[in-house]
Amino acid sequence: MAATFKFELVSPERVLMSSDAEQVVVPGVEGQFTVLPDHAPVISTLAPGVIQVTTPDAKKGIFVQSGFADVTGDSLTILAERAFIVDEVDPRQIQEELDAAQKALESADDDEARNHIGRAIEELKALHAEA
Amino acid sequence: MASLKDLRNRINSVKATRKITKAMQMVAAAKLRRAQEAAEAARPYAVRMDTVLANLARAVTDTNSASPLLVGTGKSDVHLLIMMTASRGLCGGFNTNIAKLVRVHARKLLSEGKQVKIIAVGRKGAENLRRDFGQHIIERIDMSGMKFVGFEKAAEIGDKVMAMFEAGEFDVATMFFSEFKSVISQQPTALQLIPAHIPETDGSEKSSLGDAVYEYEPEEDAILDYLLKRNISTQIFRGLLENAASEQGARMSAMDSATRNATEMIDALTITYNRQRQAQITKELIEIISGAEAL
């Protein structure tokens, strides 16, 4: 069995996931990075995208809109405001998210926000196509 | 002296009241448990946020270039008071206590010649302050009809506050809510949101990170900025949750004492009723006996 570290996904409302993981791919704002055990401490904000978690028994994809990751040697904590597990989500919910994002895009007033939402929409569309 | 029929009616009406207060107490107890669970579930996020924020804020040395969310605008002319209350009454001194704290605060600020703006979350607080500070209430946010407190609502309020801050509409923001200490004790609390109040972390938190130096992506300032904005919504969310739990706790104890008072009242009324009934029987007997003797 490969070495593991503690992975936690926390939303403001509750702890969404807490388990041991062998490897986690995180969509950082400056590019994706993979966290393995004993990773150097990093704090990074997240871009909209899918976090891929490899636990000893399963592989899971989790979609996040925004948030940040706190990596220490033996743990990875992701604080995300909106997140859902890709396999368990209802396609309708993705559609709803997509609609909300489109609306947000129209009312966004600076380039940075537009960029961020634009990426979220692309990711959501990709998910929708899969589902 | 009330007649027997009047007394009977009183007793029945107090009994009906007791049924209602008893039911409300039980409903509040069930809701309280849920509210407490929600507050508990939200804690890890807030704790994490505080830790990271404290670590980052400690590293800020140059106060001139730091975010105004952290160090303030350099003025304190216009104060924004965010008052959180319930949208229902019948919960003892809960709403009044929060409104009282806001009132004292606002009076003090006004006497110092500052400007005061109030955002009232929940209906009851706004009603309470309408007479004295009606013209200061710039916004009312209705929370009634919401079964539970969602983060979306907190984020909505947070965005509103942020937009106002960026437009320069106030310098200092303070949030008023009731801190949930225990079922029987809720403490009205004022918490400063802007400039951010950075919690002190003790040494033990730091040692868990070892002496490792964090790498930041993007650079520290940008992350700190991002986190400070998030922090507003998080704090508001925390306030709303604490408030929801406190409200149910306050209602539960208020209804508990109301139920007890009703029981006492029923006992007292029943004794009076029985005495009167006895007196009437005695009187009737005397009338019959003295009538028979007269013959």
CSV table of N, CA and C in Angstrom, one decimal, chain B residues 102-196:
chain,number,residue,atom,x,y,z
B,102,VAL,N,-27.0,47.5,20.3
B,102,VAL,CA,-26.8,48.3,19.1
B,102,VAL,C,-27.2,49.8,19.4
B,103,ARG,N,-28.2,49.9,20.2
B,103,ARG,CA,-28.7,51.3,20.6
B,103,ARG,C,-27.6,52.0,21.3
B,104,VAL,N,-27.0,51.3,22.4
B,104,VAL,CA,-26.0,51.9,23.2
B,104,VAL,C,-24.8,52.3,22.3
B,105,HIS,N,-24.4,51.4,21.4
B,105,HIS,CA,-23.3,51.6,20.5
B,105,HIS,C,-23.6,52.8,19.6
B,106,ALA,N,-24.8,52.8,19.0
B,106,ALA,CA,-25.1,53.9,18.0
B,106,ALA,C,-25.1,55.3,18.7
B,107,ARG,N,-25.7,55.3,19.9
B,107,ARG,CA,-25.7,56.5,20.7
B,107,ARG,C,-24.3,57.1,20.9
B,108,LYS,N,-23.4,56.2,21.3
B,108,LYS,CA,-22.1,56.6,21.7
B,108,LYS,C,-21.4,57.1,20.4
B,109,LEU,N,-21.6,56.5,19.3
B,109,LEU,CA,-21.0,56.9,18.1
B,109,LEU,C,-21.5,58.3,17.6
B,110,LEU,N,-22.8,58.4,17.8
B,110,LEU,CA,-23.4,59.7,17.4
B,110,LEU,C,-23.0,60.8,18.2
B,111,SER,N,-22.8,60.6,19.5
B,111,SER,CA,-22.4,61.6,20.4
B,111,SER,C,-20.9,62.0,20.2
B,112,GLU,N,-20.2,61.1,19.5
B,112,GLU,CA,-18.8,61.4,19.2
B,112,GLU,C,-18.8,62.1,17.8
B,113,GLY,N,-19.9,62.3,17.2
B,113,GLY,CA,-20.0,63.1,16.0
B,113,GLY,C,-19.8,62.2,14.8
B,114,LYS,N,-19.9,60.9,14.9
B,114,LYS,CA,-19.7,60.0,13.8
B,114,LYS,C,-21.0,59.8,13.1
B,115,GLN,N,-20.9,59.3,11.9
B,115,GLN,CA,-22.1,58.9,11.2
B,115,GLN,C,-22.4,57.4,11.4
B,116,VAL,N,-23.7,57.1,11.5
B,116,VAL,CA,-24.0,55.7,11.7
B,116,VAL,C,-25.0,55.2,10.7
B,117,LYS,N,-24.7,54.0,10.1
B,117,LYS,CA,-25.6,53.4,9.2
B,117,LYS,C,-25.9,52.0,9.7
B,118,ILE,N,-27.1,51.6,9.6
B,118,ILE,CA,-27.5,50.3,10.2
B,118,ILE,C,-28.1,49.4,9.1
B,119,ILE,N,-27.6,48.1,9.1
B,119,ILE,CA,-28.2,47.1,8.3
B,119,ILE,C,-28.9,46.2,9.3
B,120,ALA,N,-30.2,46.0,9.1
B,120,ALA,CA,-30.9,45.2,10.0
B,120,ALA,C,-31.2,43.8,9.4
B,121,VAL,N,-30.6,42.8,9.9
B,121,VAL,CA,-30.9,41.4,9.4
B,121,VAL,C,-32.0,40.8,10.3
B,122,GLY,N,-33.1,40.4,9.8
B,122,GLY,CA,-34.2,39.9,10.7
B,122,GLY,C,-35.1,41.0,11.0
B,123,ARG,N,-36.4,40.7,11.2
B,123,ARG,CA,-37.4,41.8,11.2
B,123,ARG,C,-37.4,42.5,12.6
B,124,LYS,N,-37.3,41.7,13.7
B,124,LYS,CA,-37.6,42.2,15.0
B,124,LYS,C,-36.7,43.3,15.4
B,125,GLY,N,-35.4,43.3,15.1
B,125,GLY,CA,-34.5,44.3,15.5
B,125,GLY,C,-34.9,45.7,14.8
B,126,ALA,N,-35.2,45.6,13.6
B,126,ALA,CA,-35.6,46.8,12.9
B,126,ALA,C,-36.8,47.5,13.5
B,127,GLU,N,-37.8,46.6,13.9
B,127,GLU,CA,-39.0,47.2,14.6
B,127,GLU,C,-38.6,47.8,15.9
B,128,ASN,N,-37.7,47.2,16.5
B,128,ASN,CA,-37.3,47.7,17.8
B,128,ASN,C,-36.6,49.1,17.7
B,129,LEU,N,-35.8,49.3,16.7
B,129,LEU,CA,-35.0,50.5,16.6
B,129,LEU,C,-35.7,51.6,15.7
B,130,ARG,N,-36.9,51.2,15.2
B,130,ARG,CA,-37.5,52.1,14.2
B,130,ARG,C,-37.7,53.5,14.7
B,131,ARG,N,-38.1,53.6,15.9
B,131,ARG,CA,-38.5,54.9,16.5
B,131,ARG,C,-37.2,55.8,16.7
B,132,ASP,N,-36.2,55.2,17.3
B,132,ASP,CA,-35.0,56.0,17.6
B,132,ASP,C,-34.1,56.2,16.4
B,133,PHE,N,-33.9,55.2,15.6
B,133,PHE,CA,-32.8,55.2,14.6
B,133,PHE,C,-33.4,54.9,13.2
B,134,GLY,N,-34.7,55.1,13.0
B,134,GLY,CA,-35.3,54.8,11.8
B,134,GLY,C,-34.6,55.4,10.6
B,135,GLN,N,-34.1,56.6,10.7
B,135,GLN,CA,-33.5,57.2,9.5
B,135,GLN,C,-32.1,56.7,9.3
B,136,HIS,N,-31.5,55.9,10.3
B,136,HIS,CA,-30.2,55.4,10.1
B,136,HIS,C,-30.2,54.0,9.4
B,137,ILE,N,-31.4,53.4,9.5
B,137,ILE,CA,-31.5,52.0,8.9
B,137,ILE,C,-31.5,52.1,7.4
B,138,ILE,N,-30.4,51.7,6.8
B,138,ILE,CA,-30.3,51.8,5.3
B,138,ILE,C,-30.8,50.6,4.6
B,139,GLU,N,-30.9,49.5,5.3
B,139,GLU,CA,-31.3,48.3,4.6
B,139,GLU,C,-31.9,47.3,5.6
B,140,ARG,N,-32.9,46.6,5.2
B,140,ARG,CA,-33.5,45.5,6.0
B,140,ARG,C,-33.4,44.2,5.2
B,141,ILE,N,-32.9,43.2,5.8
B,141,ILE,CA,-32.8,41.9,5.1
B,141,ILE,C,-33.7,41.0,5.9
B,142,ASP,N,-34.6,40.5,5.1
B,142,ASP,CA,-35.6,39.6,5.8
B,142,ASP,C,-35.2,38.2,5.8
B,143,MET,N,-35.2,37.6,6.9
B,143,MET,CA,-34.8,36.2,7.0
B,143,MET,C,-36.0,35.2,7.3
B,144,SER,N,-37.2,35.8,7.3
B,144,SER,CA,-38.3,34.9,7.7
B,144,SER,C,-38.6,34.0,6.5
B,145,GLY,N,-39.1,32.9,6.8
B,145,GLY,CA,-39.5,31.9,5.7
B,145,GLY,C,-38.3,31.1,5.4
B,146,MET,N,-37.1,31.3,6.1
B,146,MET,CA,-36.0,30.4,5.8
B,146,MET,C,-35.9,29.3,6.8
B,147,LYS,N,-35.9,28.1,6.4
B,147,LYS,CA,-35.9,27.0,7.3
B,147,LYS,C,-34.6,26.9,8.0
B,148,PHE,N,-33.5,27.0,7.3
B,148,PHE,CA,-32.2,27.0,7.9
B,148,PHE,C,-31.3,28.1,7.3
B,149,VAL,N,-30.2,28.3,7.9
B,149,VAL,CA,-29.3,29.3,7.5
B,149,VAL,C,-28.3,28.7,6.5
B,150,GLY,N,-28.4,29.2,5.2
B,150,GLY,CA,-27.4,28.7,4.2
B,150,GLY,C,-26.3,29.7,4.0
B,151,PHE,N,-25.2,29.2,3.6
B,151,PHE,CA,-24.0,30.0,3.4
B,151,PHE,C,-24.3,31.1,2.3
B,152,GLU,N,-25.2,30.7,1.3
B,152,GLU,CA,-25.5,31.6,0.2
B,152,GLU,C,-26.1,33.0,0.8
B,153,LYS,N,-26.9,32.9,1.8
B,153,LYS,CA,-27.5,34.1,2.4
B,153,LYS,C,-26.4,34.9,3.0
B,154,ALA,N,-25.5,34.3,3.7
B,154,ALA,CA,-24.4,35.0,4.3
B,154,ALA,C,-23.5,35.6,3.3
B,155,ALA,N,-23.3,34.9,2.2
B,155,ALA,CA,-22.4,35.4,1.1
B,155,ALA,C,-23.1,36.6,0.5
B,156,GLU,N,-24.4,36.6,0.4
B,156,GLU,CA,-25.2,37.7,-0.2
B,156,GLU,C,-25.0,38.9,0.6
B,157,ILE,N,-25.1,38.8,1.9
B,157,ILE,CA,-24.9,39.9,2.8
B,157,ILE,C,-23.5,40.4,2.7
B,158,GLY,N,-22.6,39.4,2.7
B,158,GLY,CA,-21.1,39.8,2.7
B,158,GLY,C,-20.8,40.6,1.4
B,159,ASP,N,-21.4,40.1,0.3
B,159,ASP,CA,-21.1,40.8,-1.0
B,159,ASP,C,-21.6,42.3,-0.9
B,160,LYS,N,-22.8,42.4,-0.3
B,160,LYS,CA,-23.4,43.7,-0.2
B,160,LYS,C,-22.5,44.7,0.7
B,161,VAL,N,-22.0,44.1,1.8
B,161,VAL,CA,-21.1,44.9,2.7
B,161,VAL,C,-19.8,45.2,1.9
B,162,MET,N,-19.3,44.3,1.2
B,162,MET,CA,-18.1,44.5,0.4
B,162,MET,C,-18.3,45.6,-0.6
B,163,ALA,N,-19.4,45.5,-1.3
B,163,ALA,CA,-19.7,46.5,-2.4
B,163,ALA,C,-19.7,47.9,-1.8
B,164,MET,N,-20.4,48.0,-0.6
B,164,MET,CA,-20.5,49.3,0.1
B,164,MET,C,-19.1,49.8,0.5
B,165,PHE,N,-18.3,48.9,1.0
B,165,PHE,CA,-17.0,49.3,1.5
B,165,PHE,C,-16.1,49.8,0.3
B,166,GLU,N,-16.2,49.1,-0.8
B,166,GLU,CA,-15.4,49.5,-2.0
B,166,GLU,C,-15.9,50.8,-2.5
B,167,ALA,N,-17.2,51.1,-2.4
B,167,ALA,CA,-17.7,52.4,-2.8
B,167,ALA,C,-17.4,53.5,-1.8
B,168,GLY,N,-16.8,53.1,-0.7
B,168,GLY,CA,-16.4,54.1,0.3
B,168,GLY,C,-17.6,54.6,1.1
B,169,GLU,N,-18.6,53.8,1.3
B,169,GLU,CA,-19.8,54.2,2.0
B,169,GLU,C,-19.6,54.1,3.5
B,170,PHE,N,-18.6,53.4,4.0
B,170,PHE,CA,-18.3,53.4,5.4
B,170,PHE,C,-16.9,53.1,5.7
B,171,ASP,N,-16.4,53.3,6.9
B,171,ASP,CA,-15.0,53.1,7.3
B,171,ASP,C,-14.9,51.9,8.2
B,172,VAL,N,-15.8,51.7,9.1
B,172,VAL,CA,-15.7,50.6,10.1
B,172,VAL,C,-17.0,49.8,10.1
B,173,ALA,N,-16.9,48.5,10.0
B,173,ALA,CA,-18.1,47.7,10.1
B,173,ALA,C,-18.1,46.9,11.4
B,174,THR,N,-19.2,46.8,12.1
B,174,THR,CA,-19.3,46.0,13.3
B,174,THR,C,-20.5,45.1,13.2
B,175,MET,N,-20.4,43.9,13.6
B,175,MET,CA,-21.5,43.0,13.5
B,175,MET,C,-22.1,42.7,14.9
B,176,PHE,N,-23.4,42.8,15.1
B,176,PHE,CA,-24.0,42.5,16.4
B,176,PHE,C,-24.8,41.2,16.3
B,177,PHE,N,-24.5,40.3,17.2
B,177,PHE,CA,-25.2,39.0,17.2
B,177,PHE,C,-25.2,38.5,18.6
B,178,SER,N,-25.9,37.4,18.8
B,178,SER,CA,-25.9,36.8,20.1
B,178,SER,C,-25.1,35.6,20.1
B,179,GLU,N,-24.1,35.6,21.0
B,179,GLU,CA,-23.2,34.4,21.0
B,179,GLU,C,-23.9,33.3,21.8
B,180,PHE,N,-23.9,32.1,21.3
B,180,PHE,CA,-24.5,31.0,22.0
B,180,PHE,C,-23.5,30.4,23.0
B,181,LYS,N,-23.8,30.7,24.3
B,181,LYS,CA,-22.9,30.2,25.3
B,181,LYS,C,-23.4,28.8,25.8
B,182,SER,N,-24.7,28.8,26.1
B,182,SER,CA,-25.4,27.6,26.5
B,182,SER,C,-26.8,27.8,26.3
B,183,VAL,N,-27.6,26.7,26.6
B,183,VAL,CA,-29.0,26.8,26.3
B,183,VAL,C,-29.7,27.9,27.1
B,184,ILE,N,-29.2,28.2,28.3
B,184,ILE,CA,-29.8,29.2,29.1
B,184,ILE,C,-29.0,30.5,29.1
B,185,SER,N,-27.9,30.6,28.4
B,185,SER,CA,-27.2,31.8,28.4
B,185,SER,C,-26.7,32.2,27.0
B,186,GLN,N,-27.2,33.4,26.6
B,186,GLN,CA,-26.8,33.9,25.3
B,186,GLN,C,-26.2,35.3,25.5
B,187,GLN,N,-25.1,35.5,24.9
B,187,GLN,CA,-24.4,36.8,25.2
B,187,GLN,C,-24.5,37.7,23.9
B,188,PRO,N,-25.2,38.9,24.0
B,188,PRO,CA,-25.1,39.8,22.8
B,188,PRO,C,-23.7,40.3,22.6
B,189,THR,N,-23.2,40.2,21.4
B,189,THR,CA,-21.8,40.5,21.2
B,189,THR,C,-21.6,41.4,20.0
B,190,ALA,N,-20.6,42.3,20.1
B,190,ALA,CA,-20.2,43.1,19.0
B,190,ALA,C,-18.9,42.6,18.4
B,191,LEU,N,-18.9,42.4,17.1
B,191,LEU,CA,-17.6,41.9,16.5
B,191,LEU,C,-17.3,42.8,15.3
B,192,GLN,N,-16.0,43.3,15.4
B,192,GLN,CA,-15.6,44.2,14.3
B,192,GLN,C,-15.2,43.4,13.1
B,193,LEU,N,-15.8,43.7,11.9
B,193,LEU,CA,-15.6,43.0,10.7
B,193,LEU,C,-14.5,43.7,9.9
B,194,ILE,N,-14.6,45.0,9.7
B,194,ILE,CA,-13.7,45.8,9.0
B,194,ILE,C,-13.3,47.0,9.8
B,195,PRO,N,-12.0,47.2,10.0
B,195,PRO,CA,-10.9,46.4,9.7
B,195,PRO,C,-10.9,45.1,10.4
B,196,ALA,N,-10.4,44.0,9.8
B,196,ALA,CA,-10.6,42.7,10.3
B,196,ALA,C,-9.9,42.6,11.6
